[in-house]
GROMACS .gro file of C-alpha atoms in nm:
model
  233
    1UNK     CA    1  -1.305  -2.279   0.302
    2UNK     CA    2  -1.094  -2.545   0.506
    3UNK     CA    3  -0.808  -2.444   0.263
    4UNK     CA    4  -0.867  -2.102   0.361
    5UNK     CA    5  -0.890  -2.095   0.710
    6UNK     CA    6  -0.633  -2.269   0.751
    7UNK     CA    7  -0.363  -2.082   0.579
    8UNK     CA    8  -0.482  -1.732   0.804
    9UNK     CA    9  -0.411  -1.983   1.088
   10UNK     CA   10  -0.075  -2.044   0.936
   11UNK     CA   11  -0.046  -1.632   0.847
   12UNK     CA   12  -0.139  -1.537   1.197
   13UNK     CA   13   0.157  -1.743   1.338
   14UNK     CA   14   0.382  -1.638   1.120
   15UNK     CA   15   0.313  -1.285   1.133
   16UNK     CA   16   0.233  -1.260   1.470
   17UNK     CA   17   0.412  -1.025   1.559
   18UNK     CA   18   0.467  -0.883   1.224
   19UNK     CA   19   0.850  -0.842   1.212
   20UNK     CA   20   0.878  -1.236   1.259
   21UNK     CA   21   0.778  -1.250   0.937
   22UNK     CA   22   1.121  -1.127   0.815
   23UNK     CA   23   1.313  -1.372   0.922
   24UNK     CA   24   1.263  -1.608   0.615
   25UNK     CA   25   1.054  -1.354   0.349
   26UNK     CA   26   1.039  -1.653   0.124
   27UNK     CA   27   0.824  -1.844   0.309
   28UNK     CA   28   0.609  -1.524   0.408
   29UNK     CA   29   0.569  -1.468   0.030
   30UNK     CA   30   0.448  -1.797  -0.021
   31UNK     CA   31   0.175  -1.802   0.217
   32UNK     CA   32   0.053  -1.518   0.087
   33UNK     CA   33   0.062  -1.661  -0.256
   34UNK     CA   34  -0.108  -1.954  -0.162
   35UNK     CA   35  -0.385  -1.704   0.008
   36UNK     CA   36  -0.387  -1.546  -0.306
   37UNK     CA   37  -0.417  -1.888  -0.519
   38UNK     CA   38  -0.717  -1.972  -0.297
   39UNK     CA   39  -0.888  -1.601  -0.316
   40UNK     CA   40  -0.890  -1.651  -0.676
   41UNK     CA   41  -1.023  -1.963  -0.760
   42UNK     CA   42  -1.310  -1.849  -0.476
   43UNK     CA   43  -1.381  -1.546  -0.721
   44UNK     CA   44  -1.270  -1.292  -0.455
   45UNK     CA   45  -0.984  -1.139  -0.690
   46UNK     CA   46  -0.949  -0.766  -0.532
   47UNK     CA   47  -0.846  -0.962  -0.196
   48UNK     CA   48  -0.619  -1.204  -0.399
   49UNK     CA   49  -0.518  -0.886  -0.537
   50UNK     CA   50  -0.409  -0.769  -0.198
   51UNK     CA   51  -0.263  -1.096  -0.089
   52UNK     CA   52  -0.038  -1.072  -0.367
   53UNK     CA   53   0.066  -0.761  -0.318
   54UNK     CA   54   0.123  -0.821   0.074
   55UNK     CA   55   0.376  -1.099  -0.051
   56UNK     CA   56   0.573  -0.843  -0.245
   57UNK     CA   57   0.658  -0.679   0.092
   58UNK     CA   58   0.847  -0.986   0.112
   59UNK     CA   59   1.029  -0.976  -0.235
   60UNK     CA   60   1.398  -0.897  -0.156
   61UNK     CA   61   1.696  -0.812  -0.333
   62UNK     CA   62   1.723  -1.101  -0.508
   63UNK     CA   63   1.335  -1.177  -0.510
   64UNK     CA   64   1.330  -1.302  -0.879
   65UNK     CA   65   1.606  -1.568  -0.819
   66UNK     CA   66   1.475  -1.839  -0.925
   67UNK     CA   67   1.687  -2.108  -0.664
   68UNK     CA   68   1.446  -2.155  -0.384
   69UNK     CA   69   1.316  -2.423  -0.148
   70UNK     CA   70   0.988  -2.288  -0.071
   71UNK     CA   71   0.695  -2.325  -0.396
   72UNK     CA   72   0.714  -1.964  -0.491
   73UNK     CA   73   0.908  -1.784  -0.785
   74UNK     CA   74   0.900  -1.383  -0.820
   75UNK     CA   75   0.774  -1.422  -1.183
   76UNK     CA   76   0.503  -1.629  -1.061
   77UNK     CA   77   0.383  -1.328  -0.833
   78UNK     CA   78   0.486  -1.054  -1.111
   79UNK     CA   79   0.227  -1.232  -1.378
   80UNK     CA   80  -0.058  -1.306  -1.095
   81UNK     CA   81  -0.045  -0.988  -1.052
   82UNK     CA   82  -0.029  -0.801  -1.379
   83UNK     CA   83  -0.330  -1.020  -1.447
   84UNK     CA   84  -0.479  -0.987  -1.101
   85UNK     CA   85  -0.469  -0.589  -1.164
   86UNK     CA   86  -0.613  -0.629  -1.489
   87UNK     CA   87  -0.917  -0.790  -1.408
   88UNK     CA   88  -1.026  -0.582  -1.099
   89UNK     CA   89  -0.985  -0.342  -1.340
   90UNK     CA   90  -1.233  -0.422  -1.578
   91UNK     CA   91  -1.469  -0.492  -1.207
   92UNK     CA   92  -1.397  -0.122  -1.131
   93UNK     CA   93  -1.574  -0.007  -1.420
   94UNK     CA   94  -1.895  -0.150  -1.267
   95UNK     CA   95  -1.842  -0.056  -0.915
   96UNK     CA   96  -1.624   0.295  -0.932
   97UNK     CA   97  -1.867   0.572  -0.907
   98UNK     CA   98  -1.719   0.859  -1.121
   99UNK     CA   99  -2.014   1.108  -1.072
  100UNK     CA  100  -1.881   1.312  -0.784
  101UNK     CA  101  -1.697   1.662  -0.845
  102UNK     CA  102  -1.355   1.664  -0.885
  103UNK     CA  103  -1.364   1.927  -0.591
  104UNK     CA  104  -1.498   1.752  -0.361
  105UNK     CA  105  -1.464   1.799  -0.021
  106UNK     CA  106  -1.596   1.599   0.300
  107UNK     CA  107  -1.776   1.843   0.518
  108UNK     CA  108  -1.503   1.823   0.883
  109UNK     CA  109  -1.262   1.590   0.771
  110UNK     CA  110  -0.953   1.580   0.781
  111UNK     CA  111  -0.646   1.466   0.556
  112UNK     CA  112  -0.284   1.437   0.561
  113UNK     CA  113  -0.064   1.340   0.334
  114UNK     CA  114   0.273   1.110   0.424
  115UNK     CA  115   0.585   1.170   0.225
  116UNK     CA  116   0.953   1.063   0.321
  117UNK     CA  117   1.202   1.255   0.057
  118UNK     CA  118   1.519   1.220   0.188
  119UNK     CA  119   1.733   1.305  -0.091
  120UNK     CA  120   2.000   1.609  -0.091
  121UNK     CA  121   1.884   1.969  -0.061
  122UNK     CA  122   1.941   2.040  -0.384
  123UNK     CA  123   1.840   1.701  -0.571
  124UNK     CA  124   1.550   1.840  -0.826
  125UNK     CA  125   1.287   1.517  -0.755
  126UNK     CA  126   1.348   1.680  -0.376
  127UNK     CA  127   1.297   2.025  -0.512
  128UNK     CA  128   0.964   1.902  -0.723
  129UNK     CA  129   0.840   1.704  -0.494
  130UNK     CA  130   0.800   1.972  -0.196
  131UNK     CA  131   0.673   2.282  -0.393
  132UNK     CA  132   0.424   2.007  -0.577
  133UNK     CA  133   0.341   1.839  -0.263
  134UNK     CA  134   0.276   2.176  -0.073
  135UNK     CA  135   0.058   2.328  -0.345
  136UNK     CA  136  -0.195   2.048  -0.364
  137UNK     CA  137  -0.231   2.005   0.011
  138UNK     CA  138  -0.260   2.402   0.055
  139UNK     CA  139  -0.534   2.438  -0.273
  140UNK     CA  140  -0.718   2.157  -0.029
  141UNK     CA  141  -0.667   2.254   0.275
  142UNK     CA  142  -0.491   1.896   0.389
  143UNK     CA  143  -0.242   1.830   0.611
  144UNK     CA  144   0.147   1.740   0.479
  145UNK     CA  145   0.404   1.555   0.671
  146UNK     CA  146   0.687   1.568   0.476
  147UNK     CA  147   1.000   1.392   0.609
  148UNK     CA  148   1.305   1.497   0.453
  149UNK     CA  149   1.576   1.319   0.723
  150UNK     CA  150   1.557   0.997   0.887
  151UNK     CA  151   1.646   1.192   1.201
  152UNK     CA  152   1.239   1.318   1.206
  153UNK     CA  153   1.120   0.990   1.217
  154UNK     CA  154   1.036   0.849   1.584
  155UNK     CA  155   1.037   0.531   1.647
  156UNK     CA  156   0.776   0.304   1.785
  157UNK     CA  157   0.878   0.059   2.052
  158UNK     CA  158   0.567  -0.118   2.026
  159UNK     CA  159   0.572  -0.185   1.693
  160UNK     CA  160   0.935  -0.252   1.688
  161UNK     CA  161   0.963   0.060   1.433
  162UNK     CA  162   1.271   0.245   1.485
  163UNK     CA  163   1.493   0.341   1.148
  164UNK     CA  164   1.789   0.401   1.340
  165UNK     CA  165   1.818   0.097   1.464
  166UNK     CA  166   2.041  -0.072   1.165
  167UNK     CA  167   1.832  -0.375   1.077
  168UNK     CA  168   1.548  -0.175   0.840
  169UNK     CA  169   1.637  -0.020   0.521
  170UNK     CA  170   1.534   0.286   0.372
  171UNK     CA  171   1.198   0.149   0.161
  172UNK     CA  172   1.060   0.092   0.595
  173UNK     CA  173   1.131   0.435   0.661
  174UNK     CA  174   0.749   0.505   0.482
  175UNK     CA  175   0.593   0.252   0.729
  176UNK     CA  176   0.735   0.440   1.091
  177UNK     CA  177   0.635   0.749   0.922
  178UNK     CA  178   0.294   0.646   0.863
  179UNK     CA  179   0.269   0.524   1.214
  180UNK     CA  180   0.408   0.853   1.334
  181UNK     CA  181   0.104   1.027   1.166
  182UNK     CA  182  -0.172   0.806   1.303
  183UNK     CA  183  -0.034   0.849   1.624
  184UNK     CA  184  -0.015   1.260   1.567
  185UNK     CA  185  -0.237   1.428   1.798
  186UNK     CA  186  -0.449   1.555   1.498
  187UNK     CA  187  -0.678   1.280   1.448
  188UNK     CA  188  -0.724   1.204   1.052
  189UNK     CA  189  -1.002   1.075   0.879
  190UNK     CA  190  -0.786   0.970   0.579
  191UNK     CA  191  -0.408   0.941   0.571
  192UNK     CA  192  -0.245   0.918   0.187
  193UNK     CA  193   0.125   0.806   0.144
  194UNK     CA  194   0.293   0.942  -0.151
  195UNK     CA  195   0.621   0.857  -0.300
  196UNK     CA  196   0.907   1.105  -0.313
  197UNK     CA  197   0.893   1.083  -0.651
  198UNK     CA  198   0.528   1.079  -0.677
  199UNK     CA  199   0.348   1.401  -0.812
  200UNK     CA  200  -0.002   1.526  -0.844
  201UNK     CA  201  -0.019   1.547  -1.176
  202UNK     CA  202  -0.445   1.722  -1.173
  203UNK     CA  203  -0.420   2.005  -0.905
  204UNK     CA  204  -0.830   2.001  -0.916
  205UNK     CA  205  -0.913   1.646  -0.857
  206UNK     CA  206  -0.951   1.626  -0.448
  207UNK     CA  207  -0.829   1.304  -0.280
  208UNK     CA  208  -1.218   1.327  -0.099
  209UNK     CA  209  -1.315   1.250  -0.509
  210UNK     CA  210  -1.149   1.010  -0.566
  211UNK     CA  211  -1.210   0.834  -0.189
  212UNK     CA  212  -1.595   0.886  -0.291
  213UNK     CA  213  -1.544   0.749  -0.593
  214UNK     CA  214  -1.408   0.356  -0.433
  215UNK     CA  215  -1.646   0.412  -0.166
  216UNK     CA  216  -1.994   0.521  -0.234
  217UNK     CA  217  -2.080   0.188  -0.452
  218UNK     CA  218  -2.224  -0.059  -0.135
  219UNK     CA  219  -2.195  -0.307  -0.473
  220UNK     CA  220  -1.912  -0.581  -0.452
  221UNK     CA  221  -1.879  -0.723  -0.829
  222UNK     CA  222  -1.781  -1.020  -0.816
  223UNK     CA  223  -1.709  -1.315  -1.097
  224UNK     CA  224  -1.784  -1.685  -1.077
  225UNK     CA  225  -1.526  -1.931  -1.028
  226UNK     CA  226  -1.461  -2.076  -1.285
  227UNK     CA  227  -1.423  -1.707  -1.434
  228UNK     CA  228  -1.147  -1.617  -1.167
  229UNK     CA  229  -0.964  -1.904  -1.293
  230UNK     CA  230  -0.833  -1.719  -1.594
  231UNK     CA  231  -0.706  -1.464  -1.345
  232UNK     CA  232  -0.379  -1.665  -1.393
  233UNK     CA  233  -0.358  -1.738  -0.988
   0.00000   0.00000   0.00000
């Protein structure tokens, strides 16, 4: 727990406020694999699963290079985790509840969904993407934000979000544009970003389903230590 506690400590600083981080990603992305190292031999492995996957945000170009002075190599987080995923995995299947509909809906709330597809007019995963996009959120009556221009996207001074300013490439546009739709005036229960390039593939399955589904189980499976050892962390 010492362990622990201390790397949030060292997390906090170094992330505090967020875009600090960026300055060296390396060591970012090994403090988050240490978090992770710790979360799994502790049993906890969805949250070492996050940690891990935190760190990626700091994988760069040339993330898998293998000449670095801080204790972390790309394949090391790429294997943790493949295994990490599989694992929670096979703790989902105790503590996903698959009974609800697949039309559910939550009585009054509301949903939008987050997209940033900034390709030419007349690039076909463009195309796709809008008429798919639109279909799903009109069958369900959600909300679709779909920002095809970098020009639509406000910034955020305090966040220090602002796309135009030279320093963030395109993957960051998908964070300002998130933050542009929790601070909409329409007030969302549930906000979903999804890829350009990311269709719904089963028109009838709602996203209230499938948020039931992760949800409704108060049960938190977990595995013993020495278990989570074989996680590969």
């Amino acid at each position: 727990e010492e362990a622990l506690r201390g790397v949030h400590e060292l997390l906090a600083v170094a992330t505090t406020p967020f875009h600090r981080a960026f300055e060296c990603p390396p060591a970012a992305a090994a403090t988050y694999f240490a978090l992770a190292q710790i979360l799994g031999f502790q049993g906890r492995l969805r949250r070492a699963l996050a940690a891990v996957q935190m760190g990626f945000v700091f994988i760069r170009d040339k993330g898998f290079s293998e000449c670095t002075p801080w204790p972390l190599q790309g394949w090391d987080m790429l294997l943790a985790g493949r295994n990490l995923a599989y694992k929670v995995r096979q703790l989902d299947a105790e503590a996903v509840d698959g009974r609800a509909p697949r039309g559910l809906r939550f009585q009054g709330a509301r949903l939008a969904v987050v997209t940033v597809c900034a390709y030419a007019e007349d690039e076909p995963v463009r195309v796709l993407s809008i008429q798919n996009h639109e279909l799903y959120t009109q069958l369900h009556g959600y909300d679709l934000h779909m920002f095809t221009s970098q020009d639509q996207i406000l910034p955020h001074a305090e966040g220090r979000m602002d796309v135009h300013d030279g320093k963030h490439k395109a993957f960051f546009w998908k964070v300002n544009a998130v933050r542009n739709i929790l601070d909409h005036p329409a007030v969302y229960d549930w906000v979903l970003w999804a890829d350009c390039d990311a269709f719904f593939m089963d028109p009838e399955r709602t996203l209230d389903s499938i948020i039931h589904m992760y949800t409704s189980n108060v049960s938190v499976p977990t595995v013993p230590p020495r278990t989570s050892a074989a996680a590969g962390v």
